[in-house]
Coordinates of C-alpha atoms in Angstrom, one line a residue:
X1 CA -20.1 -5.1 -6.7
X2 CA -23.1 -7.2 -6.4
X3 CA -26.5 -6.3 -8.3
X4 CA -24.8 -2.4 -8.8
X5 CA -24.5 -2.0 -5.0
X6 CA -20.9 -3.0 -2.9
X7 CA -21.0 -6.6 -1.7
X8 CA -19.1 -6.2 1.8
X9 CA -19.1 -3.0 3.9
X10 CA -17.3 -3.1 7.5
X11 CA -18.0 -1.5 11.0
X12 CA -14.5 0.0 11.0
X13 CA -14.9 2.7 8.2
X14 CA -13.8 6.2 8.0
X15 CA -13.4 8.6 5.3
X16 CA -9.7 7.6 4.8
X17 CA -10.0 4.0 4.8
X18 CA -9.3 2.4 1.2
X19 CA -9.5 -1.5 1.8
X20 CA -12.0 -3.3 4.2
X21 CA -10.0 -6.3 5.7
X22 CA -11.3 -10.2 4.8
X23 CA -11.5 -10.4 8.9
X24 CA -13.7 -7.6 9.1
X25 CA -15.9 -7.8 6.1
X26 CA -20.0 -8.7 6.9
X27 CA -22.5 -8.4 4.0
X28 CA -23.8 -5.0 2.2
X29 CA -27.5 -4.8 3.4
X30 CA -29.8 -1.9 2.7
X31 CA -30.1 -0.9 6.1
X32 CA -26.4 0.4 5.5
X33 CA -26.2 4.6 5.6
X34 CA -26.1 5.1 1.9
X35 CA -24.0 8.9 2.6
X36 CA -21.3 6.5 3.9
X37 CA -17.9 6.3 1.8
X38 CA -17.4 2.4 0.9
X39 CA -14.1 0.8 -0.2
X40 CA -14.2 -0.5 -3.5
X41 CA -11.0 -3.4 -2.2
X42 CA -11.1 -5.8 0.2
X43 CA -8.0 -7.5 0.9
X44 CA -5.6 -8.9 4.1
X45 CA -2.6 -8.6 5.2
X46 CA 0.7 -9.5 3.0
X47 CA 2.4 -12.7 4.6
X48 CA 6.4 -13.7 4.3
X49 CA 8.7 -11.4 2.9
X50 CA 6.1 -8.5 1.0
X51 CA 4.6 -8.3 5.0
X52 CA 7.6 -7.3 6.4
X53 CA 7.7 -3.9 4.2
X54 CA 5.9 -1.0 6.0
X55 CA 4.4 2.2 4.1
X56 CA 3.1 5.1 5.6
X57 CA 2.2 8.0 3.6
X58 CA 1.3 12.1 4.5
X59 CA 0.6 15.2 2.8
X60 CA 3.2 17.7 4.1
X61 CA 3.8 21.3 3.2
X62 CA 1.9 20.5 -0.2
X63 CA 3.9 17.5 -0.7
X64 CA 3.6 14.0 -0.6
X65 CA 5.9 11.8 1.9
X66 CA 6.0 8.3 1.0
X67 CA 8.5 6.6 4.1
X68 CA 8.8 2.3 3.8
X69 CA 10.6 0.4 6.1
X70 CA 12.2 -3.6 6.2
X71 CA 14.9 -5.5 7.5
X72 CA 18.3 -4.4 5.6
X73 CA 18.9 -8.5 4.9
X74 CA 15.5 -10.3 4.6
X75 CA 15.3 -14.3 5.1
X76 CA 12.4 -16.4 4.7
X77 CA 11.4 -18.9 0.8
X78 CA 13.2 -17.0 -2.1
X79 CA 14.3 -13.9 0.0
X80 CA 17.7 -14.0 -1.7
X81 CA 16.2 -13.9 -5.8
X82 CA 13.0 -11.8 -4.6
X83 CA 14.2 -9.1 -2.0
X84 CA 17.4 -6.9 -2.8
X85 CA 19.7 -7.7 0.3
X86 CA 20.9 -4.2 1.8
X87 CA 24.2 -6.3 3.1
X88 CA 26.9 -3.7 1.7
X89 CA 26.1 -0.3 3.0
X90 CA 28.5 1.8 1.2
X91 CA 27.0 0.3 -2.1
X92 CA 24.8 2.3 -4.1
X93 CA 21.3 0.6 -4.6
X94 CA 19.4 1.7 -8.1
X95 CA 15.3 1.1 -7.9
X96 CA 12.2 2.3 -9.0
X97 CA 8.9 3.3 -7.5
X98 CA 5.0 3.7 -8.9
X99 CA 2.4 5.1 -6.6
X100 CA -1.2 4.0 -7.2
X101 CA -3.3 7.2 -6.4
X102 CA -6.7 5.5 -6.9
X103 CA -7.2 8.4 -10.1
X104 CA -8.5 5.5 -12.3
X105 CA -6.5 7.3 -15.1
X106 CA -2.9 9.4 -15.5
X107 CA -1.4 7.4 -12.1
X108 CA 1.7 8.3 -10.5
X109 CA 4.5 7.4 -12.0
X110 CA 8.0 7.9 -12.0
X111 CA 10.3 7.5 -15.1
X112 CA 14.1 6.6 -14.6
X113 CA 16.1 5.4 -11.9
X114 CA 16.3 6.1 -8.1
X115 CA 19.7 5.7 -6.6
X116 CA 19.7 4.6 -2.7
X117 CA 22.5 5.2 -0.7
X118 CA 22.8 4.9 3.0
X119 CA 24.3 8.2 5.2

């Protein structure tokens, strides 16, 4: 936010999109649509180990479906003390989750432990 209007805007916008990308971001400019929905993030893509995790995300049947996706053993600077290494498959795998739902209070959360266990 610059000046109480949004500093970078992008020509790649739709009504579901939640970050602009640094590579795509030009200036704000008053000549903008000022109906159009603007990202309040910019950002780019994760590098090393947290850009090899893949999210996708859909409402279903009234419910949410969160699906993420990586290599079972990672490699790579610190993948063996920052990445859990899915290298026994009969082994039960406990873990956590938080979902940011851009509320801006009472987020997503989930209390306890998630056990992962592969079929």
């Amino acid at each position: 936010m610059k000046d109480g209007q949004p500093a970078f805007v992008s020509d790649n916008l739709t009504n579901e999109t939640l970050l602009i990308l640094d590579s795509e971001k030009k200036p704000f400019t008053v000549e903008y649509n000022k109906t159009d929905r603007i990202p309040g993030l910019t950002g780019k893509p994760f590098v090393g180990s947290r850009g090899d995790v893949e999210v996708a995300a859909r409402w279903n049947e009234g419910v949410w479906v969160l699906e993420m996706k990586r290599k079972l053993v990672t490699t790579g600077e610190n993948s063996e003390t920052q990445d859990v290494q899915f290298n026994d498959l009969t082994k039960v795998y406990p873990f956590g989750i938080a979902v940011f739902d851009n509320s801006q209070i009472n987020h997503i959360y989930h209390r306890g432990v998630l056990n992962f266990k592969f079929k």
